[in-house]
CSV table of C-alpha atoms and ligand atoms in Angstrom, one decimal:
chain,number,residue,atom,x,y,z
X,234,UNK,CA,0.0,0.0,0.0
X,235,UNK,CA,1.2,3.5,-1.0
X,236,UNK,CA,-0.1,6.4,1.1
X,237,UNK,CA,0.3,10.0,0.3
X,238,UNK,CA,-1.4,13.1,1.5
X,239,UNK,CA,-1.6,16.8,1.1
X,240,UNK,CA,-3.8,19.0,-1.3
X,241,UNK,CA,-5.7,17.1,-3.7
X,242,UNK,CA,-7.3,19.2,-6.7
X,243,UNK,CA,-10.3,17.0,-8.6
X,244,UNK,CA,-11.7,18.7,-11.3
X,245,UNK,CA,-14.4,19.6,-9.5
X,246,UNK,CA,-13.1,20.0,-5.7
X,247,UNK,CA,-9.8,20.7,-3.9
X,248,UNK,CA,-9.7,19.5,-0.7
X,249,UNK,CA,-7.0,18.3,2.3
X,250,UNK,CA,-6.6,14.6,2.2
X,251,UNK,CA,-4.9,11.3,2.4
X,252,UNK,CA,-5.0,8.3,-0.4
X,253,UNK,CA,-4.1,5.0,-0.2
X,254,UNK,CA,-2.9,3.2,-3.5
X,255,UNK,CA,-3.1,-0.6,-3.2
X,256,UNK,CA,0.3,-1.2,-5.2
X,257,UNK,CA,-0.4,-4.9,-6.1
X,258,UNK,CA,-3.1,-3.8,-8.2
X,259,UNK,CA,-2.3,-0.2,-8.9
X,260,UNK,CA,-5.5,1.0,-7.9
X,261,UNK,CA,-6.8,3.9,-5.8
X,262,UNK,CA,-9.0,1.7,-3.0
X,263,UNK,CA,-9.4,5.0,-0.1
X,264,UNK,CA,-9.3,8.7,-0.1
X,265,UNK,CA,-10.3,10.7,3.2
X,266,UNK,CA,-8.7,12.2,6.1
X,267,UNK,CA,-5.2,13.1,6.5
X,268,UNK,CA,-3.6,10.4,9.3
X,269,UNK,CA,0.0,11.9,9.6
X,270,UNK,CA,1.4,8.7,8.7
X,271,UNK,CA,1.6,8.5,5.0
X,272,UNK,CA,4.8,7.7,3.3
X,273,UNK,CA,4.3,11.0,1.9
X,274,UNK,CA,3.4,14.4,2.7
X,275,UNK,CA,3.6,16.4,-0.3
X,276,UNK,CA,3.6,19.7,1.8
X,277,UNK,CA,2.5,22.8,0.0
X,278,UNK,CA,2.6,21.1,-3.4
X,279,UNK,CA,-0.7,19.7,-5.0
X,280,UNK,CA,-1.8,16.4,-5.9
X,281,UNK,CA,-3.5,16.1,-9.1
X,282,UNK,CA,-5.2,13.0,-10.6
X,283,UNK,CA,-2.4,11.5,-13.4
X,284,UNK,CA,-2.1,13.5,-16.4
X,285,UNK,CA,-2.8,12.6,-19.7
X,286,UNK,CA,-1.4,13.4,-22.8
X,287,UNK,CA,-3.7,12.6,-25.6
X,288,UNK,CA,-1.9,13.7,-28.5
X,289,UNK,CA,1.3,12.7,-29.1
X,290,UNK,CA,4.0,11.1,-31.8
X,291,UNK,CA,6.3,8.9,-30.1
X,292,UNK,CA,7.8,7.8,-33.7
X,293,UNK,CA,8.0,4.1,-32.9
X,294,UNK,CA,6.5,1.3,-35.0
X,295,UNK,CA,7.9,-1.8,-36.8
X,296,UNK,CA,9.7,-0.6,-39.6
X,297,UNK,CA,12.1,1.4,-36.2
X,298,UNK,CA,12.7,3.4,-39.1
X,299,UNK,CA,12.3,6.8,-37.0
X,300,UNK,CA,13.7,5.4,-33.7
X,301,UNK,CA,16.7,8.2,-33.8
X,302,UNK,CA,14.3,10.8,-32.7
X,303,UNK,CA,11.9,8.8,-30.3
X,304,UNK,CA,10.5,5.5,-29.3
X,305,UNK,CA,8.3,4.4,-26.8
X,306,UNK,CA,10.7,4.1,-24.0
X,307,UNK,CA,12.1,7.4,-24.1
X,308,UNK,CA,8.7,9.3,-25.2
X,309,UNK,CA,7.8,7.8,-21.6
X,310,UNK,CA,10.7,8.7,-20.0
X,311,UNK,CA,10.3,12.5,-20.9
X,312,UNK,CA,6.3,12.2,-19.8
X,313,UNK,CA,7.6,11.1,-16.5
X,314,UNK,CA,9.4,14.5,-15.9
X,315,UNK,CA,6.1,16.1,-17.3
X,316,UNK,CA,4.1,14.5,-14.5
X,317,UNK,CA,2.1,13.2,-18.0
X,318,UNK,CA,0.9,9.4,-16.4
X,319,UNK,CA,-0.7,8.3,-19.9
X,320,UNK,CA,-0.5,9.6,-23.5
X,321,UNK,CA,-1.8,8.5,-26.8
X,322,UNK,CA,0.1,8.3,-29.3
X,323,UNK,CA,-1.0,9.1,-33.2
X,324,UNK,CA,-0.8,6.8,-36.1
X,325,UNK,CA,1.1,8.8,-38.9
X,326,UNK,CA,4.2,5.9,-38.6
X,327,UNK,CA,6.1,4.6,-42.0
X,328,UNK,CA,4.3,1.6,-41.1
X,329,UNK,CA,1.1,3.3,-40.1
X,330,UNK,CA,-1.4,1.2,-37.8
X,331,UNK,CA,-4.4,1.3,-40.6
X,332,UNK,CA,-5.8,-2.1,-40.2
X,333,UNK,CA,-5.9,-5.0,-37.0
X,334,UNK,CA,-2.9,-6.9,-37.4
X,335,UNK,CA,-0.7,-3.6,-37.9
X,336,UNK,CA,-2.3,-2.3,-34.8
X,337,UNK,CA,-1.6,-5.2,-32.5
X,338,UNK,CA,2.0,-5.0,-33.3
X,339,UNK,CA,2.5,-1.6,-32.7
X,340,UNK,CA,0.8,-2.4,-29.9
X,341,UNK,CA,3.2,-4.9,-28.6
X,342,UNK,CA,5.8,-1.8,-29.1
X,343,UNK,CA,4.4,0.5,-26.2
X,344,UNK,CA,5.1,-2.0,-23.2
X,345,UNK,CA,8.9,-0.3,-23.4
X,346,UNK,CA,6.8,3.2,-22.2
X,347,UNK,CA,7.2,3.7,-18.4
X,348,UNK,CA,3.4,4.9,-18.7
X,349,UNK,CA,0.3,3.6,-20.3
X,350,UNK,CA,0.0,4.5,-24.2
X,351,UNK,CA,-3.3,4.6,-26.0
X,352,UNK,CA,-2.6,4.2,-29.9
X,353,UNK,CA,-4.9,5.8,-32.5
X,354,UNK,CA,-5.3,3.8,-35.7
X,355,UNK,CA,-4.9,6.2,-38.9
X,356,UNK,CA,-7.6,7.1,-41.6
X,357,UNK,CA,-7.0,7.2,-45.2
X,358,UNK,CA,-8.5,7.4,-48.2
X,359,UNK,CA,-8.9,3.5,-48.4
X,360,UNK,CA,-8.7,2.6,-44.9
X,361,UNK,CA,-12.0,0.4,-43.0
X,362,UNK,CA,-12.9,0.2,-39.0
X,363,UNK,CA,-10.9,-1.9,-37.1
X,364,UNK,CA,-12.6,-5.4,-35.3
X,365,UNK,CA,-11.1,-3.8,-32.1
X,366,UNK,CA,-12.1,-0.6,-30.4
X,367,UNK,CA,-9.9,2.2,-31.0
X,368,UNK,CA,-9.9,5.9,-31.5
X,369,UNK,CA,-9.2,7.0,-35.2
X,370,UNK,CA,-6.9,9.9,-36.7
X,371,UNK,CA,-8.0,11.6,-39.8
X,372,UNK,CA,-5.0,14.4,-41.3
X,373,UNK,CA,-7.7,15.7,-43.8
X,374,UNK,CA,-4.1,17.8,-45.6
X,375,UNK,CA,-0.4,17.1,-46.3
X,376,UNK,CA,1.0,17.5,-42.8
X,377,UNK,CA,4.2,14.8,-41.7
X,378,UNK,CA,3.9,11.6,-43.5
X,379,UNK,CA,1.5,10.5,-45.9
X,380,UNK,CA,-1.5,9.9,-44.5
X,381,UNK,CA,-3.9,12.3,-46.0
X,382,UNK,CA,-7.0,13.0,-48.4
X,383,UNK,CA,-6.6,15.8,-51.7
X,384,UNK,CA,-10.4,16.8,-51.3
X,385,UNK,CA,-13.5,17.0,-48.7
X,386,UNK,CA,-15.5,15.0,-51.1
X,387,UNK,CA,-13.0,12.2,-50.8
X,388,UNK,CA,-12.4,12.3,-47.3
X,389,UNK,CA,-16.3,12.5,-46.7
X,390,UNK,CA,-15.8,8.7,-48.8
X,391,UNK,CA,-13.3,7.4,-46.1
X,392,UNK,CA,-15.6,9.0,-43.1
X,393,UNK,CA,-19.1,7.2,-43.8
X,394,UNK,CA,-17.3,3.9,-43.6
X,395,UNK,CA,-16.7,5.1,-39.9
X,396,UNK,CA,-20.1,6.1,-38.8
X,397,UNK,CA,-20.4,6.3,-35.0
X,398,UNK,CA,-16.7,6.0,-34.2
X,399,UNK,CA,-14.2,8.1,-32.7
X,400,UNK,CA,-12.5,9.9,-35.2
X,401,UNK,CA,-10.1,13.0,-34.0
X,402,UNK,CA,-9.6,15.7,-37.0
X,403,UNK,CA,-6.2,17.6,-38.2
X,404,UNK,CA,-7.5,20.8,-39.4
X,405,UNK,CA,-6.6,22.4,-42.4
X,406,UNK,CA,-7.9,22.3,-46.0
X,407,UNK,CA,-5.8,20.8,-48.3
X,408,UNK,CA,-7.2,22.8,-51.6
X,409,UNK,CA,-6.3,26.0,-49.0
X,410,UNK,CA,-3.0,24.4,-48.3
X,411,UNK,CA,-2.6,24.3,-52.2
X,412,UNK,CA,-3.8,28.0,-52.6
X,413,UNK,CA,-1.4,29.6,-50.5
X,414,UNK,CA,1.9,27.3,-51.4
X,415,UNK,CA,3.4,30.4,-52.9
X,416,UNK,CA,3.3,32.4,-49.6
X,417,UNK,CA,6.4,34.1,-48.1
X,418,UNK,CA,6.5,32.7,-44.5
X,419,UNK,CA,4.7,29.1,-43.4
X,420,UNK,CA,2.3,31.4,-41.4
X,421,UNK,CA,0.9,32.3,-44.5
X,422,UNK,CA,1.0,28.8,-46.1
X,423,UNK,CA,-1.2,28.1,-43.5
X,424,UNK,CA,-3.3,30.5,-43.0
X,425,UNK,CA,-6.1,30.8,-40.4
X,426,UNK,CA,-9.0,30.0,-43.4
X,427,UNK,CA,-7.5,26.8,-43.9
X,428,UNK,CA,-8.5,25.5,-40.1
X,429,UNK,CA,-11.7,27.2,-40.5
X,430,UNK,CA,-13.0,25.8,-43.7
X,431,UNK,CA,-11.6,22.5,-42.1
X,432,UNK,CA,-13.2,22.9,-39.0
X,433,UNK,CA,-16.5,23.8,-40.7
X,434,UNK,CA,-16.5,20.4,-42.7
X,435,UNK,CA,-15.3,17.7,-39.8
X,436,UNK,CA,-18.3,19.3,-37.8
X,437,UNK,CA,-20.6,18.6,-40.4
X,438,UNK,CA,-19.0,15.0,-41.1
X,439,UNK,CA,-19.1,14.5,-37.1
X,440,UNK,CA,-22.6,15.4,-37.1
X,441,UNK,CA,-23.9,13.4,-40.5
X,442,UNK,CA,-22.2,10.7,-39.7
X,443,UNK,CA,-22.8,10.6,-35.6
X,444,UNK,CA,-19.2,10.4,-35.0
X,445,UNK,CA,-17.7,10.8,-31.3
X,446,UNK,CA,-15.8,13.5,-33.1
X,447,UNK,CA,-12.2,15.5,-31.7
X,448,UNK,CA,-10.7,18.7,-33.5
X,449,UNK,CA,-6.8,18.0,-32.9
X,450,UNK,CA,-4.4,21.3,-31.9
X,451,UNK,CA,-6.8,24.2,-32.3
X,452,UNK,CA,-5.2,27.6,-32.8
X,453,UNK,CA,-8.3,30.0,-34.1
X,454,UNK,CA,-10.3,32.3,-32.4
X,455,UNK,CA,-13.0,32.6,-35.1
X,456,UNK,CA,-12.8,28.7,-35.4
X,457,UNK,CA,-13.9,28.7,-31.3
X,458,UNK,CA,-16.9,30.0,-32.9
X,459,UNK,CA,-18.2,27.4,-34.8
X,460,UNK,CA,-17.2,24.9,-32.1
X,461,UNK,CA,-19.0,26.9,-29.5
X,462,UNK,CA,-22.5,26.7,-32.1
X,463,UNK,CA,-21.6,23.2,-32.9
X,464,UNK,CA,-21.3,22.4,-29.0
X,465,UNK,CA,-24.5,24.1,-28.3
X,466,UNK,CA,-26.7,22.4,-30.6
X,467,UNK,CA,-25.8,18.6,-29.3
X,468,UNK,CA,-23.1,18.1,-31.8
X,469,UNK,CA,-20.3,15.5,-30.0
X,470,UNK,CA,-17.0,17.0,-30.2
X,471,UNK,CA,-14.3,18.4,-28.0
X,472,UNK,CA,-11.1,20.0,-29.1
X,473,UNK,CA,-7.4,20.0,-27.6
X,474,UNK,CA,-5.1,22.9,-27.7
X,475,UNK,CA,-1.2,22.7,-27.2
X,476,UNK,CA,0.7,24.6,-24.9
X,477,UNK,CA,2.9,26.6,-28.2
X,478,UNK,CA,-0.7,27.6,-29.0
X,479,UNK,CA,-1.4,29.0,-25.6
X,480,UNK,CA,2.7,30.6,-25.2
X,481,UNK,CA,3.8,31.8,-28.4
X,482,UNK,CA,1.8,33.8,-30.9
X,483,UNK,CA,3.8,34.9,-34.5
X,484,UNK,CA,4.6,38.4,-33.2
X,485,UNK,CA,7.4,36.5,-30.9
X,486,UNK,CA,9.1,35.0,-34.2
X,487,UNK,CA,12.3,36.1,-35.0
X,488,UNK,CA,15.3,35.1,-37.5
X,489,UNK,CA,17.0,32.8,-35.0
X,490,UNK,CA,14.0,30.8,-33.7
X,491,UNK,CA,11.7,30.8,-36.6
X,492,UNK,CA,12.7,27.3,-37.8
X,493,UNK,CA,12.2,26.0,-34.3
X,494,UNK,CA,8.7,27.3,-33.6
X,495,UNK,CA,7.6,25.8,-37.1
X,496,UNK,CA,4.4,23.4,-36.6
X,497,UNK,CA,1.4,22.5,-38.4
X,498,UNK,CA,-1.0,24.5,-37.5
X,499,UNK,CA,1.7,27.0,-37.8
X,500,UNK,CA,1.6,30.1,-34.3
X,501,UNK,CA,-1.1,32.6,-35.3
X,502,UNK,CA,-1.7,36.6,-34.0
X,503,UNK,CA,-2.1,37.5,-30.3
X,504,UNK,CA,-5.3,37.7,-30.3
X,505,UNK,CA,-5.7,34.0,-31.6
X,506,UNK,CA,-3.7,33.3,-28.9
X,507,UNK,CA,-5.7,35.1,-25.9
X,508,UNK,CA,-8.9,33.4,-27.3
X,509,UNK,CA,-7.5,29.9,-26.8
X,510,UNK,CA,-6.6,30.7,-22.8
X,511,UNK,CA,-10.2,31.9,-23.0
X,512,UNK,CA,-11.5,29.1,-24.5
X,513,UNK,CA,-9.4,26.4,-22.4
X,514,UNK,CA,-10.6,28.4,-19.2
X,515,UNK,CA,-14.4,28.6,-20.5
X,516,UNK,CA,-14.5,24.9,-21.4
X,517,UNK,CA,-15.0,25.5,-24.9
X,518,UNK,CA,-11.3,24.2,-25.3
X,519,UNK,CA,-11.3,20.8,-23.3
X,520,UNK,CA,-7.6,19.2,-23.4
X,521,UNK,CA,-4.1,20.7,-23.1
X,522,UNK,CA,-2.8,18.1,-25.8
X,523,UNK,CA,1.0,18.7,-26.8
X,524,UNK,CA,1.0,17.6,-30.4
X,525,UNK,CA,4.8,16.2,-28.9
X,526,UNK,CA,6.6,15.8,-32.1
X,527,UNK,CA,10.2,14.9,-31.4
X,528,UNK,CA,12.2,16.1,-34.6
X,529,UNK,CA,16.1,16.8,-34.0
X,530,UNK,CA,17.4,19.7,-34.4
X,531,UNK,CA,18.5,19.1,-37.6
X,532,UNK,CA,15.7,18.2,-38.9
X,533,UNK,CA,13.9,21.5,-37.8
X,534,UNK,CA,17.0,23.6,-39.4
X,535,UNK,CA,15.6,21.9,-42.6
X,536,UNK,CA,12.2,22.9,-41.9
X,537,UNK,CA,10.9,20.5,-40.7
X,538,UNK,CA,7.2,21.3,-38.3
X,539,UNK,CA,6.5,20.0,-34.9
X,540,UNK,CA,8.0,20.8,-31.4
X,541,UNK,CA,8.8,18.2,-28.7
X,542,UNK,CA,6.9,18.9,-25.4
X,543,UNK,CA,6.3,16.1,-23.7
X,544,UNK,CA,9.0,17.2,-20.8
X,545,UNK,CA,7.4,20.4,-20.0
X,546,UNK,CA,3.8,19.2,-19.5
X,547,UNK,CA,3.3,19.8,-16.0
X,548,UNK,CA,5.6,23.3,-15.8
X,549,UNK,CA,3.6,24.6,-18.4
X,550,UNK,CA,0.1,24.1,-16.2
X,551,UNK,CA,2.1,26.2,-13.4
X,552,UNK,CA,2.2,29.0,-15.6
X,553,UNK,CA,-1.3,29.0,-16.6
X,554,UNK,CA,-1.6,29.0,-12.6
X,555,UNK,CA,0.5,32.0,-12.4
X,556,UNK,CA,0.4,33.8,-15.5
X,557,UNK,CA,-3.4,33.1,-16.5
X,558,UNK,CA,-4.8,33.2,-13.0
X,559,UNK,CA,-6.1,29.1,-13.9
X,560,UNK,CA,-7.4,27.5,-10.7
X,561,UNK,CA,-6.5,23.7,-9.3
X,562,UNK,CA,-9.8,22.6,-10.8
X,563,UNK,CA,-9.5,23.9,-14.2
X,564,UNK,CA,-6.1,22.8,-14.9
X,565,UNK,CA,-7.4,19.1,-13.1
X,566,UNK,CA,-10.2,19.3,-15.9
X,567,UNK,CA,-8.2,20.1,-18.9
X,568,UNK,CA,-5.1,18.0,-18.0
X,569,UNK,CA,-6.9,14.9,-15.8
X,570,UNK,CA,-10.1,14.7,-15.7
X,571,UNK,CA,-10.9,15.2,-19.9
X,572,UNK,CA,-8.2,13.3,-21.1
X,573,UNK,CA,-9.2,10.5,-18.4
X,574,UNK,CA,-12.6,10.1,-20.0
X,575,UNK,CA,-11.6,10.4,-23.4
X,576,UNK,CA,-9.4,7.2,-23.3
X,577,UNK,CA,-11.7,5.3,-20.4
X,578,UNK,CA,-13.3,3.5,-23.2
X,579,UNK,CA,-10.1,2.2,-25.1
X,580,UNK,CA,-8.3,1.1,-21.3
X,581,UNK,CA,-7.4,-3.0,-21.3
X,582,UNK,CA,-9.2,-4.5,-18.3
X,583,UNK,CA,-7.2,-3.8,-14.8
X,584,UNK,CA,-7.7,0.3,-15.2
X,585,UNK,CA,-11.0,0.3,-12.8
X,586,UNK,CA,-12.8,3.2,-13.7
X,587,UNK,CA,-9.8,4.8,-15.4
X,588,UNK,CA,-7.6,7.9,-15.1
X,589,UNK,CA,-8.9,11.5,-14.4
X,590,UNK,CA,-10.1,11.9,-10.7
X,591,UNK,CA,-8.7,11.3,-7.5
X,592,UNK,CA,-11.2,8.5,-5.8
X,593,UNK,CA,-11.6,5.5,-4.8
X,594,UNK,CA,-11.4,2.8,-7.8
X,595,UNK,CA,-9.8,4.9,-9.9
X,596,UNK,CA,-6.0,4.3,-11.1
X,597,UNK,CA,-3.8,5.4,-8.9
X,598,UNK,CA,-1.6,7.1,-11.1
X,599,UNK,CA,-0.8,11.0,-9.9
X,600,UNK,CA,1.2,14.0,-10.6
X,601,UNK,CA,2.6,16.1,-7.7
X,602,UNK,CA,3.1,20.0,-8.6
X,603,UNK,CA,5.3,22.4,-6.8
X,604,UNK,CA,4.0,25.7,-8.2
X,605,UNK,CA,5.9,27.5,-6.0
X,606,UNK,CA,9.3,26.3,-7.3
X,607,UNK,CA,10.6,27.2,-10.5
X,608,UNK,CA,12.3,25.7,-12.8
X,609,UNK,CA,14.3,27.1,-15.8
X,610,UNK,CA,14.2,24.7,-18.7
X,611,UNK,CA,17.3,23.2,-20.0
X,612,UNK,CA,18.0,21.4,-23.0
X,613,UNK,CA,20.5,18.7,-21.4
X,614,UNK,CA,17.5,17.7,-18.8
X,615,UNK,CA,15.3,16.7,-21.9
X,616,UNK,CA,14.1,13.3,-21.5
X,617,UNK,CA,12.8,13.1,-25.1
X,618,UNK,CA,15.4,11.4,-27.5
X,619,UNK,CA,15.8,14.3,-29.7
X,620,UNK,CA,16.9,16.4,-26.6
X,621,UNK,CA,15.7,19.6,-26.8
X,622,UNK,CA,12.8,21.4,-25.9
X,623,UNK,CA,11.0,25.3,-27.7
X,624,UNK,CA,11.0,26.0,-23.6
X,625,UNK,CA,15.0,26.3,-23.5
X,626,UNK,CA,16.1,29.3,-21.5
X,627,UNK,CA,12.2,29.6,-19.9
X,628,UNK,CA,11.5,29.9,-16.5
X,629,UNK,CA,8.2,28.3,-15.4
X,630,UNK,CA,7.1,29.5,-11.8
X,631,UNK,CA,6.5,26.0,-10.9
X,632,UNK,CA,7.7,22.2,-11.6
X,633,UNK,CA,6.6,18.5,-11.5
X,634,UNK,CA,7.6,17.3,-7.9
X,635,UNK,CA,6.9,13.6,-8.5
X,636,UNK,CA,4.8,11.4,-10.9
X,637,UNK,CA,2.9,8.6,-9.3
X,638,UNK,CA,2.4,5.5,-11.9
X,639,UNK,CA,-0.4,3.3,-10.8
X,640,UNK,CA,1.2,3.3,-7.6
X,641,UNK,CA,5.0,3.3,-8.5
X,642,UNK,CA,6.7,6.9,-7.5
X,643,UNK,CA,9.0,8.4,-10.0
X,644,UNK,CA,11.0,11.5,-7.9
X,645,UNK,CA,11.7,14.4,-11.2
X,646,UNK,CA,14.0,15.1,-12.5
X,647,UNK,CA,15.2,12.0,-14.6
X,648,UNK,CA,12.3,9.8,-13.9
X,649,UNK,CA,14.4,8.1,-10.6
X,650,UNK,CA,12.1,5.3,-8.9
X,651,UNK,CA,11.6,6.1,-5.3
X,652,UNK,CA,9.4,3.5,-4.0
C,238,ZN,ZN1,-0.1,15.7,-34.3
């Protein structure tokens, strides 16, 4: 048994008490009083339920063909100093998990990952449903790899075949793309319009089609809008945003770090930016997803887009604390509790009643933030395997104390095992 106590922030309470992990099964089986003799107090730090990364590219499948940058092992490592307790990872591999048997054995790939990993299986344009349950990945344009659709009219094709699943959405239209190819700066080659159109068109395929629908890495404040109306009338979809989204806008690009902040979708305006805090804070927004994409930093000197972030999961939710004003309960929402209940139904049997909140039956996975202590990001702390980090040289006002995995405590920095 495993007992810690302190502050404990539910998405919906914060309160002063003491849990008791059963460590055979990795379970949560009490939470009440504080006794004053756990094995750990966290003092003035606060215990959140696990967090949960649900967009990520760890880079490992069968063909090992990208295992320089990333595999499962180290992609968990570097969650382990984020305080991230489960991620799930996206399907846009050489080999790419499209049908059962390619699924299964990038499946059998994940058990190197200190944490649990969730896989999506990828849609393309002659892809069917999986016999298994999984959640699905549609790019609907060119982004990294080559899983992608040329039109709406053919990826509508690939989408009724999926009627009813769960199907997350890269937005950005890929005739849009195609337009603005000629632009000066990849801002402008992908321009705000594209994720609009996009998002305009996976909300009326998540609606026609009764999909459990997700828009991936939102960056748009007139795209909020249509996900707000969409929300409102019944429609089921929720939408991630990353924390480069929610830090960096394009008026902070210069010469020297332009290559390094490129991603798809690329940083928009300032006021983009603000209206993604809002729309995290409001609930409009529902997961902080990192898009972690760990390209080296030669790759990204030949322009390559994606920035690793796996690492600074749990600082960056102490600067939304401090910088943003964000309560205990709203970052437990958007970093446990959310991203708990979007994998619950895709956990193997053993996970009780999942990830997300701290209570009873739950897993007993945890991460332990000191936002009172901060901690200055440097590259040679990286967990990731391409070792480095867009947060280099930044001070977040807080840091990951410990990350509890279903009952095993990992002290940060460097993932140590204490228990
Ligand atoms: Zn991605």
């Amino acid at each position: 048994m495993l007992r810690l106590e302190g502050t404990i922030a539910n998405h919906d309470r914060v309160f002063d008490g003491g849990i008791e992990i059963d460590t055979s099964t990795g379970l949560i089986v009490h939470v009440g009083e504080k006794t004053g003799k756990s094995d750990i107090d966290v003092g003035s730090a606060i215990i959140f339920p696990g967090f949960g990364d649900i967009h990520i590219h760890a880079r490992d499948d069968v063909s090992g063909a990208q295992l320089y940058k990333e595999d499962f092992a180290t992609a968990g490592d570097a969650a382990l100093q984020g305080g991230v307790t489960h991620f799930a990872d996206m399907p846009n591999n050489p080999v790419a998990p499209l049908d059962d048997a390619r699924y299964e054995a990038k499946q059998k790939l994940t058990t190197k990952s200190a944490v649990h990993v969730t896989l999506y299986a990828g849609i393309g344009p002659e892809t069917d449903p999986l016999q298994r349950h999984v959640p699905y990945k549609a790019f609907m344009g060119p982004s990294v790899g080559d899983l992608f659709f040329a039109s709406q009219e053919q990826l509508e094709g690939a989408i009724a075949k999926y009627r009813g699943c769960n199907v997350s959405f890269h937005c950005e239209d890929p005739v849009i793309l195609q337009e603005s190819k000629g632009e000066p700066t990849h801002e402008r080659r992908r321009p705000a319009r594209a994720e609009i159109t996009a998002t305009e068109f996976a909300l009326y395929l998540i609606e026609r089609y009764e999909l459990q629908g997700k828009l991936c890495h939102y960056s748009t404040g007139d795209g909020l809008k249509r996900i707000a109306a969409a929300k409102a009338k019944g429609v089921r979809v929720t939408a991630e945003v990353t924390p480069h989204h929610l830090y960096f806008d394009d008026s902070m690009l210069t010469d020297e770090n332009r290559l390094a902040l490129q991603m798809n979708p690329p940083l928009r305006g300032p006021a983009d930016r603000m209206a993604m805090i809002e729309g995290l804070r409001s609930g409009l927004l529902d997961y902080i997803a990192t898009d972690h994409a760990p390209h080296t930093l030669e790759e990204k000197a030949s322009g390559i887009s994606g920035v690793p972030l796996l690492d600074t999961y749990g600082a960056f939710a102490t600067w939304l604390m401090k910088e943003h004003s964000f309560t205990p309960q709203e970052i437990s929402r958007v970093c446990s509790f959310q991203p708990g209940k979007f994998v619950k139904e895709f956990l193997p049997s053993g996970f009780g009643e999942g990830y997300g909140v701290v209570a009873p039956g739950y897993v007993g996975s945890l991460t332990i933030l000191d936002a009172g202590s901060p901690w200055t990001v440097k590259r040679e702390e990286m967990r990731t395997k391409c070792a480095w980090s867009p947060f280099e040289g930044v001070t977040f006002p807080g840091r990951v104390m410990a990350t509890v995995v279903q009952g095993k405590v990992y002290a940060t920095p460097f993932g140590k095992v204490i228990t």
